[in-house]
């Protein structure tokens, strides 16, 4: 079985949803038969590559709320992250994630995609590091096991792996994904949003048993789209 996960490093529910999916996968009896592939999805492709815009300011502007209300929204997301054992800071910076996705494709070429994605998520949400800084990206990528010379080459060449990122995004559109995280099992079974771990386990079992083609809608599960992210209680 292959599970493809469309996500964006800037998406808090992708960060939380990954942990929930992994918990569901761990409870799946045939987990050793599952290949997980991470796909690119940009929530804000027009964001500047290097930005100093605080996430709280971005959220306040996007939702038309006060900074205090944005802080309350973030606190609810932080509580959801804490339930999964994840660190979460709201003093991070909002910016473009295209270079991160390109590096994730380099990571896939070296079998280090998962390690790099985890490093990016941790740096963004738990450590609030500036991911628009090429030096930070290079440090994280080499720390995840990628060759320093290849990391430098990709960062210096905006066309490197750009085609692969765009192909992932086209595939998401063709599958009807308008928000992330979006999980697809064998291109037959889709799950939208950061669902509970049990939903993922059940989906894996059903797909393994009968191959039913089905989409599990987001429902009450949290999802991020171009217009913003769902917030518990908001």
CSV table of N, CA and C in Angstrom, one decimal, residues 41-110:
chain,number,residue,atom,x,y,z
A,41,UNK,N,2.3,21.0,-1.4
A,41,UNK,CA,1.1,21.8,-1.5
A,41,UNK,C,1.5,23.1,-0.9
A,42,UNK,N,1.3,24.2,-1.6
A,42,UNK,CA,1.6,25.6,-1.1
A,42,UNK,C,0.3,26.3,-0.7
A,43,UNK,N,0.1,26.6,0.5
A,43,UNK,CA,-1.1,27.4,1.0
A,43,UNK,C,-1.0,28.8,0.5
A,44,UNK,N,0.2,29.4,0.5
A,44,UNK,CA,0.3,30.8,0.1
A,44,UNK,C,1.5,31.0,-0.8
A,45,UNK,N,1.3,30.5,-2.1
A,45,UNK,CA,2.5,30.6,-3.0
A,45,UNK,C,2.9,32.0,-3.4
A,46,UNK,N,2.1,33.0,-3.1
A,46,UNK,CA,2.4,34.4,-3.4
A,46,UNK,C,3.2,35.1,-2.2
A,47,UNK,N,3.3,34.4,-1.1
A,47,UNK,CA,4.1,34.9,0.0
A,47,UNK,C,5.5,35.2,-0.4
A,48,UNK,N,6.2,36.3,0.1
A,48,UNK,CA,7.6,36.5,-0.2
A,48,UNK,C,8.5,35.5,0.3
A,49,UNK,N,9.6,35.2,-0.4
A,49,UNK,CA,10.5,34.1,0.0
A,49,UNK,C,11.1,34.4,1.4
A,50,UNK,N,11.5,35.6,1.6
A,50,UNK,CA,12.0,36.0,2.9
A,50,UNK,C,11.1,37.0,3.6
A,51,UNK,N,10.5,36.6,4.7
A,51,UNK,CA,9.5,37.5,5.3
A,51,UNK,C,9.8,37.7,6.8
A,52,UNK,N,9.4,38.9,7.3
A,52,UNK,CA,9.5,39.1,8.7
A,52,UNK,C,8.1,39.4,9.3
A,53,UNK,N,7.1,38.9,8.6
A,53,UNK,CA,5.7,39.1,9.1
A,53,UNK,C,5.4,38.0,10.1
A,54,UNK,N,5.1,38.5,11.4
A,54,UNK,CA,4.8,37.5,12.4
A,54,UNK,C,3.5,36.8,12.0
A,55,UNK,N,3.4,35.5,12.4
A,55,UNK,CA,2.2,34.7,12.1
A,55,UNK,C,0.9,35.4,12.7
A,56,UNK,N,1.1,35.9,13.9
A,56,UNK,CA,-0.1,36.5,14.6
A,56,UNK,C,-0.6,37.7,13.8
A,57,UNK,N,0.3,38.5,13.3
A,57,UNK,CA,-0.2,39.6,12.4
A,57,UNK,C,-0.8,39.1,11.2
A,58,UNK,N,-0.3,38.1,10.5
A,58,UNK,CA,-0.9,37.5,9.3
A,58,UNK,C,-2.3,37.0,9.6
A,59,UNK,N,-2.4,36.3,10.7
A,59,UNK,CA,-3.7,35.7,11.1
A,59,UNK,C,-4.8,36.8,11.4
A,60,UNK,N,-4.3,37.8,12.1
A,60,UNK,CA,-5.2,38.9,12.4
A,60,UNK,C,-5.7,39.6,11.1
A,61,UNK,N,-4.8,39.8,10.2
A,61,UNK,CA,-5.2,40.4,8.9
A,61,UNK,C,-6.1,39.5,8.1
A,62,UNK,N,-5.8,38.2,8.0
A,62,UNK,CA,-6.5,37.3,7.2
A,62,UNK,C,-8.0,37.1,7.7
A,63,UNK,N,-8.1,37.0,9.0
A,63,UNK,CA,-9.4,36.7,9.5
A,63,UNK,C,-10.2,38.0,10.0
A,64,UNK,N,-9.5,39.2,9.9
A,64,UNK,CA,-10.1,40.4,10.3
A,64,UNK,C,-10.4,40.5,11.8
A,65,UNK,N,-9.5,40.0,12.6
A,65,UNK,CA,-9.7,40.0,14.0
A,65,UNK,C,-8.5,40.8,14.7
A,66,UNK,N,-8.6,41.0,16.0
A,66,UNK,CA,-7.6,41.7,16.7
A,66,UNK,C,-6.4,40.7,16.9
A,67,UNK,N,-5.3,41.3,17.3
A,67,UNK,CA,-4.1,40.4,17.6
A,67,UNK,C,-4.4,39.6,18.8
A,68,UNK,N,-5.2,40.1,19.8
A,68,UNK,CA,-5.5,39.3,21.0
A,68,UNK,C,-6.4,38.1,20.6
A,69,UNK,N,-7.3,38.3,19.6
A,69,UNK,CA,-8.1,37.2,19.1
A,69,UNK,C,-7.3,36.2,18.4
A,70,UNK,N,-6.3,36.7,17.6
A,70,UNK,CA,-5.4,35.8,16.9
A,70,UNK,C,-4.6,34.9,17.9
A,71,UNK,N,-4.2,35.5,19.0
A,71,UNK,CA,-3.5,34.8,20.0
A,71,UNK,C,-4.4,33.7,20.6
A,72,UNK,N,-5.7,34.0,20.8
A,72,UNK,CA,-6.6,33.0,21.3
A,72,UNK,C,-6.7,31.8,20.3
A,73,UNK,N,-6.8,32.2,19.1
A,73,UNK,CA,-6.9,31.1,18.0
A,73,UNK,C,-5.7,30.2,18.1
A,74,UNK,N,-4.5,30.9,18.1
A,74,UNK,CA,-3.3,30.1,18.2
A,74,UNK,C,-3.2,29.2,19.4
A,75,UNK,N,-3.7,29.7,20.5
A,75,UNK,CA,-3.7,29.0,21.8
A,75,UNK,C,-4.5,27.7,21.7
A,76,UNK,N,-5.6,27.8,21.0
A,76,UNK,CA,-6.4,26.5,20.8
A,76,UNK,C,-5.7,25.5,19.9
A,77,UNK,N,-5.0,26.0,18.9
A,77,UNK,CA,-4.2,25.1,18.0
A,77,UNK,C,-3.1,24.5,18.8
A,78,UNK,N,-2.4,25.4,19.6
A,78,UNK,CA,-1.3,24.9,20.5
A,78,UNK,C,-1.8,23.8,21.4
A,79,UNK,N,-3.0,23.9,21.9
A,79,UNK,CA,-3.5,22.9,22.8
A,79,UNK,C,-3.7,21.6,22.1
A,80,UNK,N,-4.2,21.6,20.8
A,80,UNK,CA,-4.4,20.4,20.0
A,80,UNK,C,-3.0,19.8,19.8
A,81,UNK,N,-2.0,20.6,19.5
A,81,UNK,CA,-0.6,20.1,19.3
A,81,UNK,C,-0.1,19.4,20.5
A,82,UNK,N,-0.3,20.0,21.7
A,82,UNK,CA,0.1,19.5,22.9
A,82,UNK,C,-0.5,18.1,23.2
A,83,UNK,N,-1.7,17.9,22.8
A,83,UNK,CA,-2.3,16.6,23.0
A,83,UNK,C,-1.6,15.5,22.2
A,84,UNK,N,-0.9,15.9,21.1
A,84,UNK,CA,-0.1,14.9,20.3
A,84,UNK,C,1.3,14.9,20.7
A,85,UNK,N,1.7,15.6,21.8
A,85,UNK,CA,3.0,15.6,22.3
A,85,UNK,C,3.9,16.5,21.5
A,86,UNK,N,3.4,17.5,20.8
A,86,UNK,CA,4.1,18.4,19.9
A,86,UNK,C,4.3,19.8,20.5
A,87,UNK,N,5.5,20.3,20.3
A,87,UNK,CA,5.8,21.7,20.7
A,87,UNK,C,5.1,22.7,19.7
A,88,UNK,N,4.7,23.8,20.2
A,88,UNK,CA,4.0,24.8,19.4
A,88,UNK,C,4.2,26.2,19.9
A,89,UNK,N,4.8,27.1,19.0
A,89,UNK,CA,5.0,28.5,19.3
A,89,UNK,C,4.3,29.4,18.3
A,90,UNK,N,3.9,30.5,18.8
A,90,UNK,CA,3.1,31.4,18.0
A,90,UNK,C,3.9,32.6,17.6
A,91,UNK,N,5.2,32.7,17.9
A,91,UNK,CA,6.1,33.8,17.6
A,91,UNK,C,6.9,33.5,16.3
A,92,UNK,N,6.4,32.6,15.5
A,92,UNK,CA,7.0,32.2,14.3
A,92,UNK,C,6.7,33.2,13.2
A,93,UNK,N,7.4,33.1,12.0
A,93,UNK,CA,7.3,34.0,10.9
A,93,UNK,C,6.5,33.3,9.8
A,94,UNK,N,5.7,34.1,9.1
A,94,UNK,CA,4.9,33.6,8.0
A,94,UNK,C,5.7,33.9,6.7
A,95,UNK,N,5.9,32.9,5.8
A,95,UNK,CA,6.6,33.2,4.6
A,95,UNK,C,6.4,32.1,3.6
A,96,UNK,N,7.0,32.2,2.4
A,96,UNK,CA,6.9,31.3,1.3
A,96,UNK,C,7.6,30.0,1.6
A,97,UNK,N,7.0,28.9,1.2
A,97,UNK,CA,7.5,27.5,1.5
A,97,UNK,C,8.0,26.8,0.2
A,98,UNK,N,8.1,27.5,-0.9
A,98,UNK,CA,8.5,26.8,-2.1
A,98,UNK,C,9.9,26.1,-2.0
A,99,UNK,N,10.9,26.9,-1.5
A,99,UNK,CA,12.2,26.3,-1.3
A,99,UNK,C,12.2,25.1,-0.4
A,100,UNK,N,11.4,25.1,0.6
A,100,UNK,CA,11.3,23.9,1.5
A,100,UNK,C,10.8,22.7,0.8
A,101,UNK,N,9.8,22.9,-0.1
A,101,UNK,CA,9.3,21.8,-0.9
A,101,UNK,C,10.3,21.3,-1.8
A,102,UNK,N,11.1,22.2,-2.4
A,102,UNK,CA,12.1,21.7,-3.4
A,102,UNK,C,13.2,20.9,-2.6
A,103,UNK,N,13.5,21.3,-1.4
A,103,UNK,CA,14.5,20.5,-0.6
A,103,UNK,C,13.9,19.2,-0.2
A,104,UNK,N,12.6,19.2,0.0
A,104,UNK,CA,12.0,17.9,0.4
A,104,UNK,C,12.1,16.9,-0.7
A,105,UNK,N,12.0,17.4,-2.0
A,105,UNK,CA,12.2,16.5,-3.1
A,105,UNK,C,13.6,16.0,-3.2
A,106,UNK,N,14.6,16.9,-2.9
A,106,UNK,CA,16.0,16.4,-2.8
A,106,UNK,C,16.1,15.4,-1.7
A,107,UNK,N,15.4,15.6,-0.6
A,107,UNK,CA,15.4,14.6,0.5
A,107,UNK,C,14.9,13.3,0.1
A,108,UNK,N,13.8,13.3,-0.7
A,108,UNK,CA,13.2,12.0,-1.2
A,108,UNK,C,14.2,11.3,-2.1
A,109,UNK,N,15.0,12.0,-2.9
A,109,UNK,CA,16.0,11.4,-3.8
A,109,UNK,C,17.1,10.7,-3.0
A,110,UNK,N,17.3,11.1,-1.7
A,110,UNK,CA,18.3,10.5,-0.9
A,110,UNK,C,17.7,9.7,0.2
